[in-house]
Each structure stands twice: as structure tokens, then as C-alpha cells.
Amino acid sequence: MKFTTLDLPAQVLQGIADTGFTDCTPIQEKTLPLALQGKDVAGQAQTGTGKTAAFLITLFSHLLRKEGEVAQRPRALVLAPTRELVVQIEKDAQALGAHTGLTIQAIYGGVDYMKQRNALKEGADVVIGTPGRLIDYLKQKVYTLKHIEVLVIDEADRMFDMGFIADLRFILRRLPPYNQRQNMMFSATLNQRVMELAYEFMNLPEKVSVSPEQMTAERVEQLLYHTGRKEKFPLLLGLLRKEGMARTMIFVNTKREAEFLYERLNANDFPCRVISGDVEQKKRLRILDDFKSGKLPIMIATDVASRGLHIEGVSHVINYDLPQDPEDYVHRIGRTARAGAEGKAISLADEDGAFYLEAIHEYIKEKIPVEWAEDDLIVHDYKHIKPKPKVKGEVRQRGQSHHGKRHPEAPAKEEGAGEEKKRRRRPHRKKPAGEQTPAE
């Protein structure tokens, strides 16, 4: 189906043409005819299949058709679970809505508190945000949700996983009645709890599903290497040297592992940066921009980056740690082979990761092809970096900081003082002569 065959406003068609889109993806082909008629839609499709464009085209078309009416702002609300996804949706919205004349504002935590607050107070037609900061401004009465005409919930299942469901319900209860607005929900998975939410806050939504038998993207070449924990990093170095990976995402399960891997790769002449949940937002966006532009060849990430990010030209995804949740495997490798491109996903299964393989194979309904690493693929002449000692759970001595370092002005502990204190015991109280116990 061509976009030109749909009943779309000229301004929207011009935005679509500017982005280079001509043919609808399967999810767009099933969704747009229903949504453009004003029906509520709950759409399910794999990551990277065009869900964002589907709801943005519908949203802009709806608002433009009512352009002549006197409307108060904001008129449309898009909710997403992560800051990165909000930034990505806003970028797509600015491109597709460049000729609509509608004001678009992103609201998310970590940056520009007063700037976002003032922009929201001045008025925006389309607000795209994470629940937390939207609620913050809502409680301050910076804006109102009473005039929302279109609601979009993106990655609804992730809202549940990240514990945002209470915040989501808080926002939804302050919108106009469900039959006085158009509602759309898009996600990679629409499980029972998500559909219960849809039926509670949407007006008899049409469920649209594009779920092929193959869970993973068709153009992703998957490989699995079984390796011992000690050979894992040498194998990674060998793969990086052999494959000539132009733009690579490496996924790990913990922030600590990400930082350790970052130090080891940089020490061995593989420039990389880390993006995780607790990295400052400005820094995260800067890292993403460098990675997208090609300045940064390797990005190490936890699962905060596995969903919603559209980065063109990612040649390889490496699961340095296999994910504990099989759904995260699909989302991770979905960062490559996007929009019809080809890509490669390599997973390393050590003694711990092997336990997650069965669940992953069951979820994707296929087995990941296994390759055995030849001796020449494993690098031995690399620079060794010792991991930093764990700080959490350590008992701090008086005068030490939270990082275990002694404050320069703190008095030094005398040698042997600890041992002397341990040997001290409270003397037993002597029983006065003639005193009898109750038993006597």
C-alpha cells in the first residue's frame, strides 16, 4: 500500500515524502485505514517495523482536520516509558510534522527542568513525555489534560515492566472520557494485563497484530558462541578484530559489568562509551549522537537502550551477557537490521548465560546457530585490567567516605587499636555475698 492512496492531509503527505517513505509497512497497512477513520487501535508488531510513524501520521491527520476549531492546548499526548524513546519519537514527529504548523514538545527527566516547564506553560499542541515529569508539572498546574483529543501509549508492556503502571493510571484518569478522544496503543507485545488496560481506558479498540512465526527480524544473522568465563573477553576482542564492526552495540546485564568492559576495551584500543540508566541525561544524549554520527564505533549498553532507539547503520549487536528475560533478546538484536537493512547478532554464552538459552529458544521459536571459536579467534596478547573492588556492602571505618577512601582531615587509625577493642569485654557483675537467686 502506498501512502498516497490513503486519505491524508497534504501537509502530512509532504512530511512523509521528505522522510523518504513511500510504501506502508505491514503494521501501517493494517493500522492506518482503521485509525484514520477515528477508531481506537491496539497494535502489536516487532520493534523497528514503523509503529511510531503509524501513530504520528494518525495523530497529525486528526489534529489538522479540526484545525478550524478553536482548541485549547495540549491537544495530543504521547506516553513512552524511557527518555531515549521520547527523544526518538520527538525527532520523528518533528520530521513528519514539519509542514503541519503544530507545536511539538518533549517532556522527560534529567534535563532542562525550567525550559520544559516554560515551554509547556506557553502551550504545545503535541506533548511527548515520560509519566514521571508529566505528573510533576501536572501537580504544579503548569498544564491541563482536559482538552486532549488524541492519546497514544507506546511500549505499554514496558510500562508494566518498569513499574510505571500507577503513574500511567494517574494520568489516564485526568483525561477527557475515553469516548471523547481517540486512543492508540502500540507495543511489541500485547499481553493480558496490557489488554485489560486497553479495554479499561479505550473505546472498544481494534486489535491489530503483525506477528510472524519468526519472532526476530528476518535480515538478522544470528550466531552463538559457547565460551568459558575466562575466555569471554579474549573472544570478544577476536570478534571485533575479525568482523571489522563499523557500528557495534554491546549489551551487558549490569552497570558494573558495563564499566569494567568499557575500561578493558579502551585499554586495548577499542574506543567505546557506556549508556545505562544512571548516566546523566545530557551525557546519554551526547553519547547517542556520537554513536549515530559515526564518531563513536562501539557503544556498551544495559537494557535501557534495547527498546525504542532507531539508529541507522548498526552493523553488529553483541550480547556479551545473555539477557535473563527472553523478550529482551529480541529487542536487543532488533537494534540492527532495521528498515530493511542487514545485520549480525552475536551472543556469548558462558557458564551463567547458558541457563537462559532454553527460555530464549522457546520464545523465538528457533535455535540460535552455534559456531565454535577456533584458537586463532581468541586473543591472548591483550592488556589486562583488574576489576574495581565492590563498595556496596563493605563496612566503612570512621573517617572514611562512601567510596571507602579516608577523608584527608580524618585522624589515622592507630595500629592495633582494633584488636585491643575486640579483646575488651564488659566485666561480669559479681553477686553480693548472701544474695540468693530465685531458684534458691
Short mmCIF file of C-alpha atoms in Angstrom, two decimals:
data_model
loop_
_atom_site.label_atom_id
_atom_site.label_comp_id
_atom_site.label_asym_id
_atom_site.label_seq_id
_atom_site.Cartn_x
_atom_site.Cartn_y
_atom_site.Cartn_z
CA MET A 1 0.00 0.00 0.00
CA LYS A 2 1.29 3.47 -0.93
CA PHE A 3 0.86 6.38 1.47
CA THR A 4 -0.54 8.40 -1.43
CA THR A 5 -3.57 6.06 -1.62
CA LEU A 6 -4.60 6.99 1.91
CA ASP A 7 -6.85 9.94 2.75
CA LEU A 8 -4.12 12.09 4.32
CA PRO A 9 -3.83 15.90 4.56
CA ALA A 10 -1.38 17.47 2.10
CA GLN A 11 0.88 18.69 4.95
CA VAL A 12 1.27 15.13 6.26
CA LEU A 13 1.94 13.70 2.79
CA GLN A 14 4.65 16.32 2.32
CA GLY A 15 6.29 15.30 5.61
CA ILE A 16 6.16 11.62 4.58
CA ALA A 17 7.76 12.48 1.23
CA ASP A 18 10.54 14.46 2.97
CA THR A 19 11.44 11.45 5.12
CA GLY A 20 11.66 9.21 2.05
CA PHE A 21 8.77 6.87 2.94
CA THR A 22 6.70 5.60 0.02
CA ASP A 23 5.25 2.18 0.93
CA CYS A 24 3.45 1.27 4.15
CA THR A 25 4.96 -1.40 6.40
CA PRO A 26 2.64 -4.29 7.40
CA ILE A 27 1.67 -2.68 10.73
CA GLN A 28 0.99 0.65 8.99
CA GLU A 29 -1.05 -1.04 6.28
CA LYS A 30 -3.29 -2.71 8.88
CA THR A 31 -3.45 0.22 11.31
CA LEU A 32 -3.83 3.40 9.27
CA PRO A 33 -7.14 2.60 7.46
CA LEU A 34 -8.77 1.96 10.86
CA ALA A 35 -7.11 4.79 12.79
CA LEU A 36 -7.77 7.40 10.09
CA GLN A 37 -11.49 6.62 10.45
CA GLY A 38 -11.21 7.65 14.09
CA LYS A 39 -11.30 4.15 15.58
CA ASP A 40 -9.26 3.19 18.63
CA VAL A 41 -6.41 0.80 17.83
CA ALA A 42 -4.21 -1.52 19.89
CA GLY A 43 -1.35 -2.54 17.62
CA GLN A 44 1.23 -5.26 18.07
CA ALA A 45 4.33 -5.60 15.91
CA GLN A 46 8.03 -6.27 16.11
CA THR A 47 10.39 -3.48 17.02
CA GLY A 48 11.58 -1.41 14.07
CA THR A 49 8.53 -2.02 11.89
CA GLY A 50 7.13 1.53 11.78
CA LYS A 51 4.77 1.73 14.76
CA THR A 52 5.92 5.28 15.56
CA ALA A 53 5.15 6.60 12.07
CA ALA A 54 1.74 4.89 12.18
CA PHE A 55 0.52 6.73 15.26
CA LEU A 56 2.18 10.06 14.33
CA ILE A 57 0.53 10.11 10.88
CA THR A 58 -2.85 9.38 12.50
CA LEU A 59 -2.29 12.00 15.21
CA PHE A 60 -1.33 14.79 12.79
CA SER A 61 -4.21 13.95 10.44
CA HIS A 62 -6.72 14.10 13.30
CA LEU A 63 -5.49 17.46 14.58
CA LEU A 64 -5.31 19.06 11.12
CA ARG A 65 -8.89 18.06 10.27
CA LYS A 66 -10.07 20.03 13.31
CA GLU A 67 -7.73 22.94 12.60
CA GLY A 68 -10.57 25.41 12.07
CA GLU A 69 -11.98 24.82 15.55
CA VAL A 70 -10.86 26.93 18.50
CA ALA A 71 -8.87 24.45 20.55
CA GLN A 72 -7.00 24.71 23.82
CA ARG A 73 -3.61 23.04 24.24
CA PRO A 74 -2.21 20.47 24.59
CA ARG A 75 -4.37 18.58 22.11
CA ALA A 76 -2.44 15.30 21.86
CA LEU A 77 -0.46 13.26 24.38
CA VAL A 78 2.09 10.53 23.65
CA LEU A 79 3.33 8.49 26.62
CA ALA A 80 6.55 6.44 26.50
CA PRO A 81 8.47 4.57 29.21
CA THR A 82 12.03 5.85 28.63
CA ARG A 83 13.70 9.17 27.96
CA GLU A 84 15.54 7.79 24.93
CA LEU A 85 12.27 6.67 23.37
CA VAL A 86 10.70 10.10 24.00
CA VAL A 87 13.63 11.80 22.26
CA GLN A 88 13.34 9.39 19.31
CA ILE A 89 9.57 9.92 18.95
CA GLU A 90 10.01 13.71 19.10
CA LYS A 91 12.66 13.55 16.36
CA ASP A 92 10.32 11.52 14.12
CA ALA A 93 7.43 13.86 14.95
CA GLN A 94 9.44 16.95 14.00
CA ALA A 95 10.29 15.34 10.65
CA LEU A 96 6.81 14.03 9.78
CA GLY A 97 5.05 17.13 11.14
CA ALA A 98 7.42 19.73 9.68
CA HIS A 99 4.70 21.22 7.44
CA THR A 100 1.74 20.93 9.83
CA GLY A 101 2.42 24.09 11.85
CA LEU A 102 1.77 22.14 15.06
CA THR A 103 3.97 22.73 18.11
CA ILE A 104 5.67 19.61 19.48
CA GLN A 105 7.25 19.44 22.94
CA ALA A 106 9.16 16.60 24.61
CA ILE A 107 8.92 16.27 28.41
CA TYR A 108 11.34 13.97 30.23
CA GLY A 109 13.54 13.92 33.31
CA GLY A 110 17.23 14.66 33.62
CA VAL A 111 17.49 17.91 31.63
CA ASP A 112 16.05 21.42 31.17
CA TYR A 113 13.51 21.43 34.00
CA MET A 114 12.58 25.13 33.76
CA LYS A 115 12.93 25.22 29.97
CA GLN A 116 10.48 22.33 29.55
CA ARG A 117 8.20 23.83 32.19
CA ASN A 118 8.05 27.19 30.43
CA ALA A 119 7.50 25.58 27.02
CA LEU A 120 4.62 23.54 28.40
CA LYS A 121 3.14 26.60 30.11
CA GLU A 122 3.26 28.62 26.88
CA GLY A 123 1.38 25.83 25.14
CA ALA A 124 2.16 22.92 22.84
CA ASP A 125 -0.18 21.06 20.51
CA VAL A 126 1.55 17.69 20.90
CA VAL A 127 3.22 16.63 24.14
CA ILE A 128 5.50 13.58 24.15
CA GLY A 129 6.78 12.52 27.56
CA THR A 130 7.58 10.06 30.31
CA PRO A 131 4.99 9.69 33.09
CA GLY A 132 7.15 10.98 35.97
CA ARG A 133 7.88 14.51 34.81
CA LEU A 134 4.44 14.90 33.20
CA ILE A 135 2.86 14.20 36.60
CA ASP A 136 5.29 16.64 38.25
CA TYR A 137 4.15 19.51 36.02
CA LEU A 138 0.53 18.39 36.22
CA LYS A 139 0.54 18.64 40.02
CA GLN A 140 2.01 22.13 39.71
CA LYS A 141 -0.89 23.02 37.37
CA VAL A 142 1.54 24.04 34.62
CA TYR A 143 -0.81 22.47 32.06
CA THR A 144 -4.08 20.56 31.90
CA LEU A 145 -5.13 17.30 30.29
CA LYS A 146 -8.79 18.29 29.94
CA HIS A 147 -8.53 19.08 26.22
CA ILE A 148 -6.65 16.02 24.95
CA GLU A 149 -8.13 14.82 21.64
CA VAL A 150 -5.63 12.01 20.88
CA LEU A 151 -3.86 9.69 23.32
CA VAL A 152 -1.01 7.36 22.39
CA ILE A 153 0.62 4.83 24.73
CA ASP A 154 3.83 3.43 23.27
CA GLU A 155 5.52 0.28 24.64
CA ALA A 156 2.70 -0.33 27.12
CA ASP A 157 4.15 -3.68 28.24
CA ARG A 158 7.38 -1.89 29.16
CA MET A 159 5.33 0.47 31.34
CA PHE A 160 4.32 -2.54 33.42
CA ASP A 161 7.85 -3.98 33.48
CA MET A 162 9.36 -0.70 34.69
CA GLY A 163 6.71 -0.14 37.37
CA PHE A 164 5.04 2.87 35.72
CA ILE A 165 1.52 1.48 35.71
CA ALA A 166 0.39 3.51 38.77
CA ASP A 167 1.71 6.73 37.17
CA LEU A 168 0.07 5.78 33.89
CA ARG A 169 -3.30 5.30 35.55
CA PHE A 170 -2.88 8.63 37.37
CA ILE A 171 -2.56 10.40 34.02
CA LEU A 172 -5.29 8.45 32.23
CA ARG A 173 -7.86 9.26 34.93
CA ARG A 174 -7.33 13.00 34.31
CA LEU A 175 -8.06 12.84 30.58
CA PRO A 176 -11.45 13.52 28.96
CA PRO A 177 -13.78 10.47 28.85
CA TYR A 178 -12.48 7.67 26.63
CA ASN A 179 -15.31 8.15 24.10
CA GLN A 180 -14.42 11.84 23.64
CA ARG A 181 -10.88 11.21 22.40
CA GLN A 182 -9.09 8.84 20.01
CA ASN A 183 -6.84 6.28 21.69
CA MET A 184 -3.96 4.27 20.27
CA MET A 185 -1.70 1.74 21.94
CA PHE A 186 1.35 0.25 20.23
CA SER A 187 3.76 -2.31 21.59
CA ALA A 188 5.96 -5.23 20.65
CA THR A 189 3.80 -7.42 22.91
CA LEU A 190 0.15 -7.06 23.94
CA ASN A 191 -0.29 -9.47 26.82
CA GLN A 192 -3.37 -9.94 29.01
CA ARG A 193 -2.61 -7.19 31.51
CA VAL A 194 -1.93 -4.69 28.71
CA MET A 195 -5.21 -5.54 27.00
CA GLU A 196 -7.06 -5.16 30.29
CA LEU A 197 -5.68 -1.63 30.47
CA ALA A 198 -6.76 -1.05 26.86
CA TYR A 199 -10.33 -2.14 27.48
CA GLU A 200 -10.49 -0.01 30.64
CA PHE A 201 -9.28 3.27 29.12
CA MET A 202 -10.01 2.87 25.39
CA ASN A 203 -13.21 2.84 23.37
CA LEU A 204 -13.61 -0.75 22.07
CA PRO A 205 -10.14 -0.84 20.48
CA GLU A 206 -9.50 -2.78 17.29
CA LYS A 207 -6.67 -5.22 17.99
CA VAL A 208 -4.17 -5.32 15.13
CA SER A 209 -1.33 -7.81 15.19
CA VAL A 210 1.60 -8.30 12.87
CA SER A 211 3.43 -11.21 14.48
CA PRO A 212 5.17 -13.53 12.04
CA GLU A 213 6.16 -17.01 13.08
CA GLN A 214 9.74 -15.79 13.20
CA MET A 215 10.00 -13.55 16.27
CA THR A 216 13.30 -11.98 15.26
CA ALA A 217 13.84 -9.69 12.28
CA GLU A 218 14.35 -11.62 9.04
CA ARG A 219 17.59 -9.93 7.97
CA VAL A 220 19.44 -10.52 11.25
CA GLU A 221 22.12 -13.21 11.04
CA GLN A 222 22.30 -14.81 14.49
CA LEU A 223 25.32 -16.64 15.91
CA LEU A 224 26.06 -18.17 19.31
CA TYR A 225 29.47 -18.94 20.80
CA HIS A 226 29.79 -21.13 23.89
CA THR A 227 32.75 -19.90 25.92
CA GLY A 228 34.19 -20.08 29.39
CA ARG A 229 34.07 -17.00 31.59
CA LYS A 230 37.85 -16.51 31.33
CA GLU A 231 37.86 -16.78 27.52
CA LYS A 232 34.88 -14.46 27.07
CA PHE A 233 36.75 -11.16 26.76
CA PRO A 234 39.60 -12.57 24.59
CA LEU A 235 36.92 -13.98 22.27
CA LEU A 236 35.18 -10.58 22.12
CA LEU A 237 38.46 -8.92 21.11
CA GLY A 238 38.98 -11.55 18.41
CA LEU A 239 35.48 -10.99 17.03
CA LEU A 240 35.92 -7.20 16.99
CA ARG A 241 39.19 -7.57 15.07
CA LYS A 242 37.87 -10.19 12.64
CA GLU A 243 34.44 -8.75 11.85
CA GLY A 244 35.57 -5.15 11.28
CA MET A 245 32.49 -3.87 13.03
CA ALA A 246 31.73 -0.34 11.84
CA ARG A 247 28.97 0.46 14.34
CA THR A 248 28.51 -2.03 17.17
CA MET A 249 26.25 -2.22 20.23
CA ILE A 250 27.42 -4.48 23.06
CA PHE A 251 24.80 -5.43 25.66
CA VAL A 252 25.52 -6.41 29.26
CA ASN A 253 23.23 -7.11 32.19
CA THR A 254 24.73 -4.85 34.87
CA LYS A 255 26.19 -1.39 35.15
CA ARG A 256 29.26 -2.81 36.93
CA GLU A 257 29.99 -5.18 34.03
CA ALA A 258 29.47 -2.30 31.57
CA GLU A 259 32.06 -0.11 33.32
CA PHE A 260 34.59 -2.94 33.57
CA LEU A 261 34.14 -3.81 29.89
CA TYR A 262 34.50 -0.11 28.99
CA GLU A 263 37.88 0.09 30.74
CA ARG A 264 39.16 -3.13 29.16
CA LEU A 265 38.10 -2.25 25.61
CA ASN A 266 39.55 1.27 25.76
CA ALA A 267 42.81 -0.11 27.19
CA ASN A 268 43.00 -2.43 24.16
CA ASP A 269 42.46 0.33 21.58
CA PHE A 270 38.72 -0.13 21.01
CA PRO A 271 37.13 3.29 21.74
CA CYS A 272 33.72 2.93 23.35
CA ARG A 273 31.28 4.59 25.77
CA VAL A 274 28.66 3.31 28.21
CA ILE A 275 24.97 4.18 28.30
CA SER A 276 22.99 2.99 31.33
CA GLY A 277 20.07 4.14 33.45
CA ASP A 278 22.04 6.27 35.90
CA VAL A 279 24.17 8.15 33.33
CA GLU A 280 23.24 11.86 33.29
CA GLN A 281 20.69 12.58 30.57
CA LYS A 282 22.77 15.20 28.72
CA LYS A 283 25.68 12.79 28.65
CA ARG A 284 23.47 9.95 27.41
CA LEU A 285 22.16 12.07 24.54
CA ARG A 286 25.69 13.18 23.65
CA ILE A 287 26.88 9.56 23.54
CA LEU A 288 23.91 8.59 21.36
CA ASP A 289 24.58 11.49 18.96
CA ASP A 290 28.26 10.50 18.66
CA PHE A 291 27.26 6.89 18.01
CA LYS A 292 24.64 7.84 15.40
CA SER A 293 27.05 10.17 13.60
CA GLY A 294 29.82 7.57 13.44
CA LYS A 295 32.26 9.35 15.76
CA LEU A 296 31.86 6.52 18.28
CA PRO A 297 32.29 3.00 16.81
CA ILE A 298 31.22 0.97 19.88
CA MET A 299 28.51 1.61 22.47
CA ILE A 300 28.09 -0.56 25.57
CA ALA A 301 24.56 -0.60 26.93
CA THR A 302 22.32 -2.14 29.53
CA ASP A 303 18.71 -2.94 28.60
CA VAL A 304 17.73 0.73 28.97
CA ALA A 305 18.86 1.06 25.32
CA SER A 306 17.37 -2.14 23.94
CA ARG A 307 13.96 -0.69 23.06
CA GLY A 308 12.71 2.21 21.05
CA LEU A 309 16.02 3.51 19.68
CA HIS A 310 16.25 3.77 15.92
CA ILE A 311 19.92 4.08 14.98
CA GLU A 312 20.64 3.60 11.30
CA GLY A 313 23.60 1.54 10.19
CA VAL A 314 24.17 -0.60 13.30
CA SER A 315 26.16 -3.42 11.72
CA HIS A 316 26.53 -5.68 14.76
CA VAL A 317 24.84 -6.37 18.08
CA ILE A 318 26.81 -8.42 20.61
CA ASN A 319 25.19 -9.98 23.66
CA TYR A 320 28.25 -10.07 25.89
CA ASP A 321 25.82 -11.21 28.60
CA LEU A 322 22.76 -13.18 27.52
CA PRO A 323 19.61 -11.47 28.87
CA GLN A 324 17.63 -13.10 31.67
CA ASP A 325 14.34 -12.10 30.02
CA PRO A 326 13.92 -13.75 26.57
CA GLU A 327 11.92 -10.76 25.30
CA ASP A 328 14.98 -8.57 25.84
CA TYR A 329 16.92 -10.80 23.44
CA VAL A 330 14.52 -9.89 20.63
CA HIS A 331 14.64 -6.19 21.47
CA ARG A 332 18.42 -6.16 21.71
CA ILE A 333 19.10 -7.75 18.35
CA GLY A 334 16.35 -5.57 16.88
CA ARG A 335 18.80 -2.64 17.08
CA THR A 336 20.37 -3.96 13.87
CA ALA A 337 18.79 -4.86 10.51
CA ARG A 338 16.27 -2.04 10.77
CA ALA A 339 14.20 -0.64 7.91
CA GLY A 340 15.18 -3.40 5.50
CA ALA A 341 18.92 -3.35 6.20
CA GLU A 342 21.01 -6.40 7.10
CA GLY A 343 22.81 -7.01 10.38
CA LYS A 344 24.55 -9.55 12.56
CA ALA A 345 23.76 -10.53 16.16
CA ILE A 346 26.44 -12.46 18.08
CA SER A 347 25.79 -13.92 21.54
CA LEU A 348 28.38 -15.21 24.00
CA ALA A 349 27.11 -17.89 26.40
CA ASP A 350 29.34 -18.52 29.42
CA GLU A 351 28.62 -20.79 32.40
CA ASP A 352 25.90 -18.41 33.70
CA GLY A 353 24.40 -17.36 30.37
CA ALA A 354 23.84 -20.94 29.25
CA PHE A 355 20.97 -21.20 31.76
CA TYR A 356 18.96 -18.57 29.81
CA LEU A 357 19.29 -20.22 26.41
CA GLU A 358 16.37 -22.63 26.72
CA ALA A 359 13.90 -19.82 27.51
CA ILE A 360 15.26 -17.70 24.64
CA HIS A 361 14.97 -20.56 22.14
CA GLU A 362 11.42 -21.28 23.29
CA TYR A 363 10.43 -17.63 22.97
CA ILE A 364 11.89 -17.00 19.49
CA LYS A 365 10.68 -20.44 18.30
CA GLU A 366 14.04 -21.34 16.82
CA LYS A 367 17.54 -22.27 17.95
CA ILE A 368 20.37 -19.81 17.55
CA PRO A 369 23.00 -21.32 15.21
CA VAL A 370 26.15 -22.30 17.15
CA GLU A 371 29.70 -21.68 15.95
CA TRP A 372 32.79 -22.91 17.74
CA ALA A 373 35.62 -20.46 18.22
CA GLU A 374 38.90 -21.52 16.61
CA ASP A 375 42.10 -20.94 18.57
CA ASP A 376 43.18 -18.11 16.27
CA LEU A 377 39.97 -16.21 17.08
CA ILE A 378 40.84 -15.90 20.77
CA VAL A 379 43.25 -13.05 21.53
CA HIS A 380 45.91 -13.70 24.16
CA ASP A 381 48.18 -10.64 23.88
CA TYR A 382 45.80 -8.10 25.39
CA LYS A 383 46.21 -5.61 28.23
CA HIS A 384 44.76 -6.86 31.49
CA ILE A 385 42.72 -4.55 33.73
CA LYS A 386 41.86 -5.50 37.28
CA PRO A 387 38.20 -5.06 38.25
CA LYS A 388 37.47 -2.45 40.88
CA PRO A 389 36.62 -3.87 44.30
CA LYS A 390 32.97 -3.86 45.25
CA VAL A 391 31.98 -0.99 47.51
CA LYS A 392 28.39 -1.93 48.25
CA GLY A 393 28.07 -3.93 51.44
CA GLU A 394 31.52 -3.02 52.73
CA VAL A 395 31.72 -1.82 56.33
CA ARG A 396 33.14 1.70 56.39
CA GLN A 397 35.53 2.71 59.16
CA ARG A 398 35.07 6.02 60.95
CA GLY A 399 36.55 8.83 58.85
CA GLN A 400 36.04 7.04 55.53
CA SER A 401 33.90 8.33 52.66
CA HIS A 402 31.17 6.34 50.91
CA HIS A 403 33.76 5.13 48.41
CA GLY A 404 35.96 3.59 51.10
CA LYS A 405 38.59 6.38 50.96
CA ARG A 406 39.73 8.13 54.10
CA HIS A 407 38.92 11.80 54.40
CA PRO A 408 42.20 13.77 54.41
CA GLU A 409 41.30 15.50 57.69
CA ALA A 410 40.21 12.32 59.45
CA PRO A 411 42.61 11.06 62.17
CA ALA A 412 44.51 7.96 61.20
CA LYS A 413 43.59 4.77 62.97
CA GLU A 414 46.24 3.67 65.43
CA GLU A 415 47.86 0.35 64.69
CA GLY A 416 46.47 -2.41 66.89
CA ALA A 417 43.59 -0.28 68.19
CA GLY A 418 41.01 -2.51 66.57
CA GLU A 419 42.45 -5.64 68.10
CA GLU A 420 42.53 -4.06 71.56
CA LYS A 421 38.90 -3.01 71.23
CA LYS A 422 37.88 -6.51 70.20
CA ARG A 423 39.58 -8.00 73.26
CA ARG A 424 37.73 -5.70 75.64
CA ARG A 425 34.84 -7.37 77.45
CA ARG A 426 32.37 -6.00 79.92
CA PRO A 427 33.22 -7.47 83.36
CA HIS A 428 30.67 -9.83 84.86
CA ARG A 429 28.68 -8.41 87.74
CA LYS A 430 29.71 -10.13 90.92
CA LYS A 431 26.92 -11.46 93.08
CA PRO A 432 26.98 -9.88 96.56
CA ALA A 433 27.63 -12.25 99.39
CA GLY A 434 24.48 -13.76 100.81
CA GLU A 435 22.32 -12.89 97.80
CA GLN A 436 20.18 -15.78 96.65
CA THR A 437 18.78 -16.49 93.21
CA PRO A 438 15.00 -17.18 92.81
CA ALA A 439 15.75 -20.84 92.31
CA GLU A 440 17.33 -20.98 95.73
#
